[in-house]
GROMACS .gro file of C-alpha atoms in nm:
model
  504
    1MET     CA    1   0.085   2.202  -0.062
    2SER     CA    2   0.023   1.833   0.007
    3ALA     CA    3  -0.137   1.575  -0.215
    4THR     CA    4  -0.319   1.279  -0.069
    5PHE     CA    5  -0.391   0.917  -0.157
    6VAL     CA    6  -0.752   0.949  -0.034
    7GLY     CA    7  -0.998   0.850  -0.307
    8MET     CA    8  -0.746   0.660  -0.521
    9PRO     CA    9  -0.907   0.399  -0.751
   10ALA     CA   10  -0.850   0.025  -0.720
   11PHE     CA   11  -0.516  -0.105  -0.842
   12PRO     CA   12  -0.626  -0.229  -1.189
   13SER     CA   13  -0.763   0.114  -1.288
   14ALA     CA   14  -0.467   0.304  -1.144
   15ALA     CA   15  -0.218   0.063  -1.302
   16ARG     CA   16  -0.381   0.098  -1.644
   17ALA     CA   17  -0.329   0.475  -1.631
   18ALA     CA   18   0.032   0.437  -1.515
   19LEU     CA   19   0.114   0.192  -1.794
   20ALA     CA   20   0.011   0.452  -2.050
   21ASP     CA   21   0.280   0.693  -1.921
   22THR     CA   22   0.595   0.601  -2.116
   23GLN     CA   23   0.810   0.863  -1.940
   24LEU     CA   24   0.712   0.716  -1.602
   25ARG     CA   25   0.801   0.365  -1.715
   26HIS     CA   26   1.137   0.484  -1.847
   27ASN     CA   27   1.220   0.665  -1.522
   28LEU     CA   28   1.120   0.363  -1.311
   29ALA     CA   29   1.308   0.109  -1.520
   30HIS     CA   30   1.628   0.316  -1.505
   31ALA     CA   31   1.610   0.389  -1.131
   32THR     CA   32   1.507   0.044  -1.009
   33GLY     CA   33   1.760  -0.121  -1.238
   34THR     CA   34   2.041   0.094  -1.100
   35ILE     CA   35   1.951   0.029  -0.736
   36ARG     CA   36   1.895  -0.342  -0.803
   37ASP     CA   37   2.241  -0.382  -0.957
   38LYS     CA   38   2.410  -0.193  -0.672
   39ARG     CA   39   2.238  -0.411  -0.415
   40ALA     CA   40   2.335  -0.732  -0.591
   41ARG     CA   41   2.704  -0.630  -0.599
   42VAL     CA   42   2.733  -0.544  -0.229
   43VAL     CA   43   2.527  -0.841  -0.114
   44ALA     CA   44   2.753  -1.074  -0.312
   45GLU     CA   45   3.046  -0.947  -0.101
   46VAL     CA   46   2.898  -1.104   0.215
   47GLU     CA   47   2.951  -1.479   0.215
   48GLU     CA   48   2.731  -1.533   0.520
   49TRP     CA   49   2.444  -1.324   0.377
   50GLU     CA   50   2.184  -1.595   0.434
   51ASP     CA   51   2.297  -1.637   0.795
   52LEU     CA   52   2.266  -1.261   0.835
   53ARG     CA   53   1.911  -1.271   0.696
   54LEU     CA   54   1.821  -1.543   0.944
   55ALA     CA   55   1.970  -1.343   1.231
   56GLY     CA   56   1.783  -1.027   1.131
   57ALA     CA   57   1.455  -1.213   1.097
   58ALA     CA   58   1.509  -1.376   1.437
   59VAL     CA   59   1.566  -1.040   1.610
   60LYS     CA   60   1.251  -0.888   1.466
   61GLN     CA   61   1.044  -1.202   1.527
   62SER     CA   62   1.153  -1.225   1.890
   63ALA     CA   63   1.045  -0.865   1.940
   64LEU     CA   64   0.701  -0.939   1.794
   65VAL     CA   65   0.648  -1.250   2.006
   66ASP     CA   66   0.679  -1.047   2.329
   67LEU     CA   67   0.588  -0.708   2.188
   68ASP     CA   68   0.382  -0.598   2.487
   69ARG     CA   69   0.665  -0.665   2.731
   70HIS     CA   70   0.926  -0.493   2.513
   71LEU     CA   71   0.707  -0.186   2.464
   72VAL     CA   72   0.658  -0.144   2.837
   73ARG     CA   73   1.033  -0.177   2.883
   74LEU     CA   74   1.092   0.082   2.610
   75GLU     CA   75   0.857   0.328   2.779
   76GLU     CA   76   1.038   0.279   3.112
   77THR     CA   77   1.384   0.339   2.968
   78LEU     CA   78   1.279   0.635   2.753
   79THR     CA   79   1.112   0.798   3.053
   80ALA     CA   80   1.418   0.734   3.269
   81ASN     CA   81   1.626   0.909   3.002
   82GLY     CA   82   1.410   1.223   3.020
   83ALA     CA   83   1.177   1.164   2.725
   84THR     CA   84   0.799   1.191   2.742
   85VAL     CA   85   0.619   0.889   2.598
   86HIS     CA   86   0.275   0.913   2.438
   87TRP     CA   87   0.058   0.628   2.311
   88ALA     CA   88  -0.151   0.673   1.997
   89ARG     CA   89  -0.413   0.419   1.890
   90ASP     CA   90  -0.463   0.572   1.547
   91ALA     CA   91  -0.363   0.852   1.312
   92ALA     CA   92  -0.599   1.106   1.465
   93GLU     CA   93  -0.455   1.061   1.814
   94ALA     CA   94  -0.095   1.077   1.689
   95ASN     CA   95  -0.157   1.392   1.485
   96ALA     CA   96  -0.333   1.560   1.775
   97ILE     CA   97  -0.037   1.489   2.006
   98VAL     CA   98   0.217   1.637   1.763
   99ALA     CA   99   0.000   1.942   1.694
  100ARG     CA  100  -0.050   2.006   2.065
  101ILE     CA  101   0.323   1.994   2.133
  102ALA     CA  102   0.391   2.239   1.848
  103ARG     CA  103   0.122   2.478   1.972
  104ASP     CA  104   0.255   2.459   2.328
  105HIS     CA  105   0.582   2.603   2.193
  106ASP     CA  106   0.413   2.864   1.972
  107ALA     CA  107   0.560   2.694   1.666
  108ASP     CA  108   0.399   2.771   1.331
  109GLU     CA  109   0.638   2.543   1.144
  110VAL     CA  110   0.830   2.219   1.201
  111VAL     CA  111   1.115   2.052   1.012
  112LYS     CA  112   1.088   1.682   0.940
  113VAL     CA  113   1.317   1.388   0.894
  114LYS     CA  114   1.196   1.143   0.630
  115SER     CA  115   0.943   0.924   0.811
  116MET     CA  116   0.704   0.664   0.673
  117ALA     CA  117   0.503   0.666   0.996
  118THR     CA  118   0.424   1.038   0.967
  119GLN     CA  119   0.332   0.996   0.600
  120GLU     CA  120   0.108   0.704   0.694
  121ILE     CA  121  -0.091   0.917   0.941
  122GLY     CA  122  -0.105   1.225   0.715
  123LEU     CA  123   0.077   1.443   0.965
  124ASN     CA  124   0.160   1.723   0.722
  125GLU     CA  125  -0.205   1.767   0.627
  126ALA     CA  126  -0.319   1.750   0.990
  127LEU     CA  127  -0.066   2.014   1.097
  128ALA     CA  128  -0.165   2.236   0.804
  129GLU     CA  129  -0.524   2.233   0.933
  130GLU     CA  130  -0.384   2.367   1.262
  131GLY     CA  131  -0.194   2.643   1.084
  132ILE     CA  132   0.143   2.470   1.126
  133LEU     CA  133   0.367   2.419   0.824
  134ALA     CA  134   0.569   2.097   0.804
  135TRP     CA  135   0.885   2.118   0.591
  136GLU     CA  136   1.027   1.799   0.448
  137THR     CA  137   1.408   1.808   0.458
  138ASP     CA  138   1.494   1.485   0.279
  139LEU     CA  139   1.580   1.577  -0.082
  140ALA     CA  140   1.337   1.336  -0.243
  141GLU     CA  141   1.061   1.426   0.001
  142LEU     CA  142   1.127   1.795  -0.068
  143ILE     CA  143   1.084   1.731  -0.442
  144VAL     CA  144   0.754   1.555  -0.379
  145GLN     CA  145   0.632   1.830  -0.145
  146LEU     CA  146   0.728   2.118  -0.374
  147GLY     CA  147   0.571   1.940  -0.670
  148ASP     CA  148   0.243   1.886  -0.480
  149ASP     CA  149   0.300   1.524  -0.568
  150LEU     CA  150   0.266   1.186  -0.399
  151PRO     CA  151   0.554   0.961  -0.295
  152SER     CA  152   0.594   0.657  -0.518
  153HIS     CA  153   0.871   0.463  -0.343
  154ILE     CA  154   0.949   0.397   0.023
  155LEU     CA  155   1.314   0.489  -0.001
  156VAL     CA  156   1.319   0.714  -0.310
  157PRO     CA  157   0.983   0.895  -0.301
  158ALA     CA  158   1.056   1.092  -0.619
  159ILE     CA  159   1.179   0.792  -0.818
  160HIS     CA  160   0.921   0.871  -1.088
  161ARG     CA  161   1.083   1.210  -1.158
  162ASN     CA  162   1.388   1.268  -1.375
  163ARG     CA  163   1.647   1.545  -1.336
  164ALA     CA  164   1.485   1.782  -1.585
  165GLU     CA  165   1.150   1.757  -1.409
  166ILE     CA  166   1.315   1.825  -1.070
  167ARG     CA  167   1.487   2.135  -1.205
  168GLU     CA  168   1.155   2.271  -1.328
  169ILE     CA  169   0.992   2.207  -0.990
  170PHE     CA  170   1.270   2.386  -0.802
  171LEU     CA  171   1.261   2.688  -1.035
  172ARG     CA  172   0.883   2.709  -1.019
  173GLU     CA  173   0.811   2.641  -0.651
  174MET     CA  174   1.103   2.724  -0.421
  175ALA     CA  175   1.054   3.103  -0.429
  176GLY     CA  176   0.699   3.069  -0.302
  177VAL     CA  177   0.802   2.896   0.022
  178GLY     CA  178   1.145   3.037   0.101
  179ARG     CA  179   1.483   3.087  -0.062
  180PRO     CA  180   1.441   3.067  -0.442
  181ALA     CA  181   1.641   2.840  -0.665
  182PRO     CA  182   1.928   3.008  -0.855
  183ALA     CA  183   1.819   3.146  -1.190
  184ASP     CA  184   2.098   2.956  -1.365
  185LEU     CA  185   2.002   2.621  -1.204
  186THR     CA  186   2.101   2.321  -1.415
  187ASP     CA  187   1.984   1.961  -1.391
  188GLU     CA  188   2.321   1.832  -1.266
  189PRO     CA  189   2.256   1.627  -0.948
  190ALA     CA  190   2.517   1.816  -0.745
  191VAL     CA  191   2.372   2.153  -0.849
  192LEU     CA  192   2.018   2.043  -0.765
  193ALA     CA  193   2.133   1.915  -0.426
  194GLY     CA  194   2.313   2.245  -0.363
  195ALA     CA  195   1.995   2.442  -0.434
  196ALA     CA  196   1.800   2.222  -0.193
  197ARG     CA  197   2.070   2.265   0.072
  198GLU     CA  198   2.054   2.645   0.051
  199HIS     CA  199   1.675   2.639   0.052
  200LEU     CA  200   1.655   2.418   0.362
  201ARG     CA  201   1.930   2.575   0.568
  202GLU     CA  202   1.723   2.874   0.679
  203LYS     CA  203   1.444   2.637   0.785
  204PHE     CA  204   1.682   2.422   0.992
  205LEU     CA  205   1.819   2.730   1.171
  206ARG     CA  206   1.475   2.883   1.234
  207ALA     CA  207   1.265   2.586   1.346
  208LYS     CA  208   1.190   2.533   1.716
  209VAL     CA  209   1.036   2.189   1.669
  210ALA     CA  210   1.150   1.890   1.465
  211VAL     CA  211   0.957   1.573   1.384
  212SER     CA  212   1.116   1.239   1.307
  213GLY     CA  213   1.039   0.873   1.287
  214ALA     CA  214   1.280   0.597   1.384
  215ASN     CA  215   1.417   0.293   1.208
  216PHE     CA  216   1.462   0.110   1.538
  217ALA     CA  217   1.378   0.162   1.907
  218VAL     CA  218   1.597  -0.030   2.153
  219ALA     CA  219   1.394  -0.135   2.456
  220GLU     CA  220   1.678  -0.211   2.698
  221THR     CA  221   1.848   0.130   2.658
  222GLY     CA  222   1.561   0.359   2.551
  223THR     CA  223   1.749   0.451   2.234
  224LEU     CA  224   1.597   0.556   1.902
  225VAL     CA  225   1.792   0.505   1.580
  226VAL     CA  226   1.762   0.687   1.246
  227VAL     CA  227   1.969   0.590   0.943
  228GLU     CA  228   1.987   0.826   0.646
  229SER     CA  229   2.214   0.936   0.364
  230GLU     CA  230   2.202   1.316   0.345
  231GLY     CA  231   2.271   1.453   0.692
  232ASN     CA  232   1.939   1.635   0.703
  233GLY     CA  233   1.822   1.390   0.967
  234ARG     CA  234   2.106   1.476   1.199
  235MET     CA  235   2.033   1.848   1.154
  236CYS     CA  236   1.671   1.787   1.256
  237LEU     CA  237   1.767   1.567   1.548
  238THR     CA  238   2.017   1.810   1.698
  239LEU     CA  239   1.934   2.174   1.612
  240PRO     CA  240   1.571   2.239   1.725
  241GLU     CA  241   1.478   2.286   2.091
  242VAL     CA  242   1.202   2.022   2.079
  243LEU     CA  243   1.206   1.682   1.909
  244VAL     CA  244   0.895   1.470   1.850
  245SER     CA  245   0.950   1.116   1.721
  246VAL     CA  246   0.652   0.921   1.584
  247VAL     CA  247   0.746   0.553   1.603
  248GLY     CA  248   0.546   0.250   1.496
  249ILE     CA  249   0.524  -0.004   1.777
  250GLU     CA  250   0.678  -0.272   1.554
  251LYS     CA  251   1.008  -0.080   1.544
  252VAL     CA  252   1.108  -0.205   1.886
  253VAL     CA  253   1.423  -0.416   1.916
  254PRO     CA  254   1.474  -0.589   2.253
  255THR     CA  255   1.847  -0.530   2.298
  256TRP     CA  256   2.129  -0.311   2.170
  257GLU     CA  257   2.303  -0.624   2.044
  258GLY     CA  258   2.001  -0.694   1.825
  259LEU     CA  259   2.085  -0.389   1.615
  260ASP     CA  260   2.397  -0.560   1.482
  261PRO     CA  261   2.247  -0.771   1.200
  262LEU     CA  262   1.981  -0.511   1.119
  263LEU     CA  263   2.230  -0.228   1.067
  264ARG     CA  264   2.433  -0.455   0.837
  265LEU     CA  265   2.130  -0.573   0.640
  266LEU     CA  266   1.957  -0.238   0.592
  267PRO     CA  267   2.210  -0.031   0.391
  268ARG     CA  268   2.303  -0.313   0.153
  269SER     CA  269   1.937  -0.396   0.091
  270SER     CA  270   1.814  -0.039   0.054
  271THR     CA  271   2.069   0.185  -0.118
  272GLY     CA  272   2.327  -0.077  -0.212
  273GLU     CA  273   2.582   0.068   0.031
  274ARG     CA  274   2.808  -0.114   0.276
  275MET     CA  275   2.703   0.118   0.558
  276ASN     CA  276   2.481   0.420   0.602
  277PRO     CA  277   2.652   0.762   0.575
  278TYR     CA  278   2.463   0.884   0.882
  279THR     CA  279   2.344   0.666   1.171
  280SER     CA  280   2.204   0.881   1.453
  281THR     CA  281   2.106   0.751   1.795
  282TRP     CA  282   1.951   0.942   2.081
  283SER     CA  283   1.835   0.840   2.427
  284GLY     CA  284   1.613   1.104   2.579
  285VAL     CA  285   1.751   1.441   2.687
  286THR     CA  286   2.119   1.527   2.737
  287PRO     CA  287   2.165   1.862   2.919
  288GLY     CA  288   2.335   2.117   2.696
  289ASP     CA  289   2.342   1.889   2.392
  290GLY     CA  290   2.065   1.862   2.135
  291PRO     CA  291   1.691   1.906   2.195
  292GLN     CA  292   1.607   1.974   2.557
  293GLU     CA  293   1.255   1.837   2.525
  294VAL     CA  294   1.200   1.498   2.363
  295HIS     CA  295   0.864   1.334   2.297
  296VAL     CA  296   0.812   0.983   2.161
  297VAL     CA  297   0.472   0.889   2.016
  298LEU     CA  298   0.430   0.511   2.002
  299LEU     CA  299   0.188   0.447   1.717
  300ASP     CA  300  -0.046   0.152   1.667
  301ASN     CA  301  -0.274   0.252   1.375
  302GLY     CA  302  -0.355  -0.104   1.272
  303ARG     CA  303  -0.033  -0.275   1.376
  304THR     CA  304  -0.202  -0.481   1.648
  305ARG     CA  305  -0.453  -0.593   1.385
  306ALA     CA  306  -0.164  -0.719   1.174
  307LEU     CA  307  -0.001  -0.875   1.480
  308ALA     CA  308  -0.316  -1.080   1.544
  309ASP     CA  309  -0.293  -1.240   1.199
  310ASP     CA  310  -0.096  -1.566   1.236
  311VAL     CA  311   0.025  -1.563   0.874
  312GLY     CA  312   0.046  -1.190   0.817
  313ARG     CA  313   0.227  -1.078   1.132
  314GLN     CA  314   0.563  -1.151   0.967
  315ALA     CA  315   0.504  -0.832   0.762
  316LEU     CA  316   0.575  -0.635   1.081
  317ARG     CA  317   0.937  -0.752   1.053
  318CYS     CA  318   0.976  -0.508   0.761
  319ILE     CA  319   1.266  -0.263   0.800
  320ARG     CA  320   1.150  -0.044   0.506
  321CYS     CA  321   1.451  -0.117   0.284
  322SER     CA  322   1.245  -0.125  -0.042
  323ALA     CA  323   1.441  -0.416  -0.187
  324CYS     CA  324   1.113  -0.590  -0.273
  325LEU     CA  325   0.998  -0.289  -0.475
  326ASN     CA  326   1.314  -0.277  -0.683
  327VAL     CA  327   1.288  -0.641  -0.797
  328CYS     CA  328   0.912  -0.652  -0.849
  329PRO     CA  329   0.814  -0.672  -1.218
  330VAL     CA  330   0.474  -0.522  -1.138
  331TYR     CA  331   0.612  -0.224  -0.947
  332GLU     CA  332   0.877  -0.157  -1.211
  333ARG     CA  333   0.605  -0.107  -1.471
  334VAL     CA  334   0.338   0.084  -1.280
  335GLY     CA  335   0.527   0.270  -1.005
  336GLY     CA  336   0.405   0.346  -0.656
  337HIS     CA  337   0.102   0.571  -0.708
  338ALA     CA  338  -0.105   0.283  -0.846
  339TYR     CA  339  -0.099   0.119  -0.500
  340GLY     CA  340  -0.285   0.417  -0.349
  341SER     CA  341  -0.076   0.422  -0.032
  342VAL     CA  342   0.249   0.549   0.114
  343TYR     CA  343   0.344   0.179   0.126
  344PRO     CA  344   0.362   0.067  -0.239
  345GLY     CA  345   0.503  -0.243  -0.402
  346PRO     CA  346   0.492  -0.598  -0.268
  347ILE     CA  347   0.526  -0.497   0.097
  348GLY     CA  348   0.250  -0.239   0.054
  349ALA     CA  349   0.028  -0.501  -0.106
  350ILE     CA  350   0.030  -0.691   0.222
  351LEU     CA  351   0.084  -0.417   0.483
  352ASN     CA  352  -0.217  -0.211   0.379
  353PRO     CA  353  -0.475  -0.494   0.399
  354LEU     CA  354  -0.319  -0.624   0.720
  355MET     CA  355  -0.328  -0.286   0.895
  356LYS     CA  356  -0.656  -0.155   0.752
  357GLY     CA  357  -0.846  -0.481   0.712
  358THR     CA  358  -1.010  -0.605   0.394
  359GLY     CA  359  -1.350  -0.497   0.262
  360ASP     CA  360  -1.263  -0.175   0.080
  361PRO     CA  361  -1.236  -0.217  -0.301
  362GLN     CA  362  -0.906  -0.032  -0.321
  363THR     CA  363  -0.746  -0.231  -0.039
  364ASP     CA  364  -0.894  -0.558  -0.162
  365SER     CA  365  -0.729  -0.510  -0.501
  366LEU     CA  366  -0.376  -0.494  -0.361
  367PRO     CA  367  -0.313  -0.865  -0.285
  368TYR     CA  368  -0.375  -0.928  -0.655
  369ALA     CA  369  -0.112  -0.674  -0.764
  370SER     CA  370   0.150  -0.946  -0.794
  371SER     CA  371   0.261  -1.220  -1.030
  372LEU     CA  372   0.368  -1.432  -0.726
  373CYS     CA  373   0.711  -1.478  -0.885
  374GLY     CA  374   0.873  -1.483  -0.540
  375ALA     CA  375   1.152  -1.233  -0.617
  376CYS     CA  376   1.041  -1.019  -0.322
  377PHE     CA  377   1.103  -1.302  -0.076
  378GLU     CA  378   1.444  -1.379  -0.227
  379VAL     CA  379   1.572  -1.026  -0.157
  380CYS     CA  380   1.392  -0.950   0.170
  381PRO     CA  381   1.662  -0.902   0.436
  382VAL     CA  382   1.432  -1.026   0.713
  383ARG     CA  383   1.281  -1.314   0.512
  384ILE     CA  384   0.920  -1.199   0.492
  385ASP     CA  385   0.742  -1.456   0.278
  386ILE     CA  386   0.539  -1.198   0.087
  387PRO     CA  387   0.391  -1.447  -0.167
  388GLU     CA  388   0.258  -1.659   0.119
  389VAL     CA  389   0.090  -1.357   0.279
  390LEU     CA  390  -0.048  -1.242  -0.058
  391VAL     CA  391  -0.219  -1.577  -0.113
  392HIS     CA  392  -0.348  -1.571   0.245
  393LEU     CA  393  -0.496  -1.223   0.194
  394ARG     CA  394  -0.652  -1.320  -0.140
  395ALA     CA  395  -0.837  -1.593   0.046
  396GLU     CA  396  -0.959  -1.336   0.299
  397VAL     CA  397  -1.083  -1.111   0.019
  398VAL     CA  398  -1.270  -1.401  -0.144
  399ASP     CA  399  -1.420  -1.511   0.189
  400GLY     CA  400  -1.534  -1.157   0.252
  401HIS     CA  401  -1.752  -1.163  -0.059
  402ARG     CA  402  -1.915  -1.504  -0.013
  403GLY     CA  403  -2.235  -1.344   0.115
  404ASP     CA  404  -2.268  -1.088  -0.164
  405ARG     CA  405  -2.621  -1.065  -0.309
  406VAL     CA  406  -2.475  -1.024  -0.658
  407PRO     CA  407  -2.170  -1.251  -0.688
  408LYS     CA  408  -1.861  -1.141  -0.875
  409ALA     CA  409  -1.792  -1.298  -1.214
  410GLU     CA  410  -1.513  -1.512  -1.068
  411ALA     CA  411  -1.741  -1.640  -0.790
  412ALA     CA  412  -2.016  -1.717  -1.041
  413ALA     CA  413  -1.768  -1.907  -1.258
  414MET     CA  414  -1.648  -2.111  -0.961
  415ALA     CA  415  -2.005  -2.187  -0.854
  416GLY     CA  416  -2.083  -2.303  -1.206
  417ALA     CA  417  -1.777  -2.525  -1.209
  418ALA     CA  418  -1.875  -2.677  -0.874
  419TRP     CA  419  -2.228  -2.746  -1.000
  420THR     CA  420  -2.092  -2.913  -1.315
  421LEU     CA  421  -1.820  -3.121  -1.152
  422SER     CA  422  -2.053  -3.253  -0.882
  423ASP     CA  423  -2.259  -3.462  -1.128
  424ALA     CA  424  -2.119  -3.708  -1.385
  425ARG     CA  425  -2.400  -3.653  -1.636
  426ARG     CA  426  -2.361  -3.276  -1.625
  427LEU     CA  427  -1.987  -3.312  -1.666
  428ALA     CA  428  -2.039  -3.538  -1.967
  429TRP     CA  429  -2.263  -3.281  -2.135
  430VAL     CA  430  -2.010  -3.004  -2.073
  431GLU     CA  431  -1.732  -3.225  -2.214
  432LYS     CA  432  -1.932  -3.280  -2.530
  433ALA     CA  433  -2.005  -2.909  -2.562
  434SER     CA  434  -1.641  -2.828  -2.497
  435GLY     CA  435  -1.533  -3.075  -2.765
  436LEU     CA  436  -1.768  -2.918  -3.017
  437ALA     CA  437  -1.635  -2.572  -2.931
  438GLY     CA  438  -1.280  -2.699  -2.975
  439ARG     CA  439  -1.360  -2.846  -3.317
  440ALA     CA  440  -1.531  -2.523  -3.426
  441LEU     CA  441  -1.240  -2.306  -3.311
  442THR     CA  442  -0.990  -2.535  -3.480
  443ARG     CA  443  -1.179  -2.524  -3.809
  444PHE     CA  444  -1.304  -2.164  -3.817
  445GLY     CA  445  -1.102  -1.971  -3.558
  446ARG     CA  446  -0.846  -1.714  -3.676
  447THR     CA  447  -0.638  -1.695  -3.358
  448ARG     CA  448  -0.341  -1.928  -3.336
  449LEU     CA  449  -0.091  -1.979  -3.054
  450PRO     CA  450   0.280  -2.042  -3.113
  451GLY     CA  451   0.296  -2.398  -3.242
  452GLY     CA  452  -0.030  -2.362  -3.433
  453ARG     CA  453  -0.288  -2.455  -3.168
  454ALA     CA  454  -0.616  -2.271  -3.211
  455ALA     CA  455  -0.727  -2.024  -2.945
  456ALA     CA  456  -1.029  -1.814  -2.861
  457GLY     CA  457  -0.996  -1.441  -2.914
  458ARG     CA  458  -1.133  -1.179  -2.676
  459ILE     CA  459  -1.461  -1.309  -2.533
  460PRO     CA  460  -1.723  -1.044  -2.440
  461GLY     CA  461  -1.901  -1.040  -2.106
  462PRO     CA  462  -1.831  -0.951  -1.739
  463GLY     CA  463  -1.505  -1.104  -1.624
  464ALA     CA  464  -1.446  -1.295  -1.947
  465ALA     CA  465  -1.355  -0.981  -2.142
  466ALA     CA  466  -1.095  -0.872  -1.886
  467TRP     CA  467  -0.954  -1.223  -1.858
  468THR     CA  468  -0.924  -1.298  -2.230
  469GLY     CA  469  -0.814  -0.941  -2.307
  470ALA     CA  470  -0.478  -1.010  -2.144
  471ARG     CA  471  -0.447  -1.388  -2.170
  472ASP     CA  472  -0.463  -1.658  -2.438
  473LEU     CA  473  -0.744  -1.909  -2.402
  474PRO     CA  474  -0.645  -2.224  -2.596
  475ALA     CA  475  -0.919  -2.406  -2.784
  476PRO     CA  476  -1.061  -2.695  -2.574
  477PRO     CA  477  -0.953  -3.046  -2.678
  478ARG     CA  478  -1.177  -3.195  -2.940
  479GLU     CA  479  -1.209  -3.512  -2.735
  480SER     CA  480  -1.239  -3.556  -2.359
  481PHE     CA  481  -1.023  -3.801  -2.167
  482ARG     CA  482  -1.320  -4.029  -2.103
  483ALA     CA  483  -1.409  -4.030  -2.475
  484TRP     CA  484  -1.049  -4.109  -2.563
  485TRP     CA  485  -1.050  -4.393  -2.308
  486ARG     CA  486  -1.362  -4.546  -2.455
  487ARG     CA  487  -1.233  -4.511  -2.807
  488THR     CA  488  -0.891  -4.664  -2.740
  489ASP     CA  489  -0.974  -4.899  -2.453
  490GLY     CA  490  -0.740  -4.703  -2.232
  491GLY     CA  491  -0.470  -4.682  -2.500
  492ARG     CA  492  -0.452  -5.059  -2.553
  493THR     CA  493  -0.613  -5.041  -2.897
  494ASP     CA  494  -0.492  -4.828  -3.184
  495HIS     CA  495  -0.800  -4.645  -3.307
  496THR     CA  496  -0.739  -4.348  -3.529
  497ASP     CA  497  -0.961  -4.042  -3.503
  498THR     CA  498  -1.139  -4.045  -3.838
  499GLU     CA  499  -1.169  -3.667  -3.844
  500THR     CA  500  -0.820  -3.562  -3.747
  501GLY     CA  501  -0.623  -3.867  -3.847
  502GLU     CA  502  -0.463  -3.877  -3.500
  503GLY     CA  503  -0.402  -4.218  -3.348
  504SER     CA  504  -0.431  -4.323  -2.988
   0.00000   0.00000   0.00000
């Protein structure tokens, strides 16, 4: 009962399908608008918000600069606290570690705290292949799992679903995997949450093993931190006998003091709250209190690749607040599935190519899934300059195709422009041809822009059809600058164009 992003088409194809779903667009516009407004109100309460952003960015950047040293320190402190530390280079290694720990305890099921890292590595699917069921306990993740769906938002994975759809999923699916939903279930949020609570409670009380991620990992104290809103995380972190935490290596924070700005930035940027309802910290094993066996899997899975990119490494400062998704005009219209990854939106458009590398058509399409309006940078609590990284990655994608035997339409157009502009005679011929085309469009064309200027309609052909299908192409000027200069002596002589009646 798990869907997968494997085999998703490139962003333009996926976005086209999403745009045709009016219910999806309505759900997204309502949800992102609500979260966006809440965030703006609580951020406005903090006069020193920009100073706080700078402080948060500095903490994360300092951790990245000396990441190797801080990770070694984190391993030492976690081990001293009674935890067992594992290192995983990729998803396969991380999944194998978690599965082995579950098997060692004869567990055929685990309960999970919402975790982007475990979604990234496909842990649920990997455990299912080993005969181990993974139960999501976050409400939105539960909706996605029961609906055999895919998450479409980092913070609100079921943002594309409305209340009526959630009610139908609960009524249809809960009975097959545990306690059924009440027959008289309504679509009131409190009633839906109550049904989920009853459904999950038996799983919390039965599970021997829990799996979590971590928002932050403090190197100096060996402390992991999870912030959440529902209390399910604390149940997972305290009730089972064994706890396995899969933590991306970029989550490390050098000192306990460094948590201060991050814990103030995260709730306001993510859910529009002044503080998180539940902030759980744990440092290894405490006899008689909580899990008596704690494992921490430190996950690379492409993060060192991103770290090696001078421009792109700032993306590793991300604290997964989703603020960039909620202000993005592209995300608001197409939702998260079109990005083909557990990391959608502007941050996903840079994280995926940075961690996976460019060269795959689906990944290569993501840096172009942006209007470069800059709203994502304005709201990012740790000042990731996403537009800068997007442009940087677009250059990488273009460079990666320079040796193609059959060039793309854009590359062919650029090569043609270079050939034309490199020779004055060729440029003069093109200017004459362009002028003739402009005169023909002005006289015979039926497409007009606001203000009356003539424009070309949809032009057939590879590349041109897609470009002109969504954009206006104004008619070329009837006269080039050089022709105008000759005719008017650089504007010093008043010569009227005999055809148009326009003067110099």
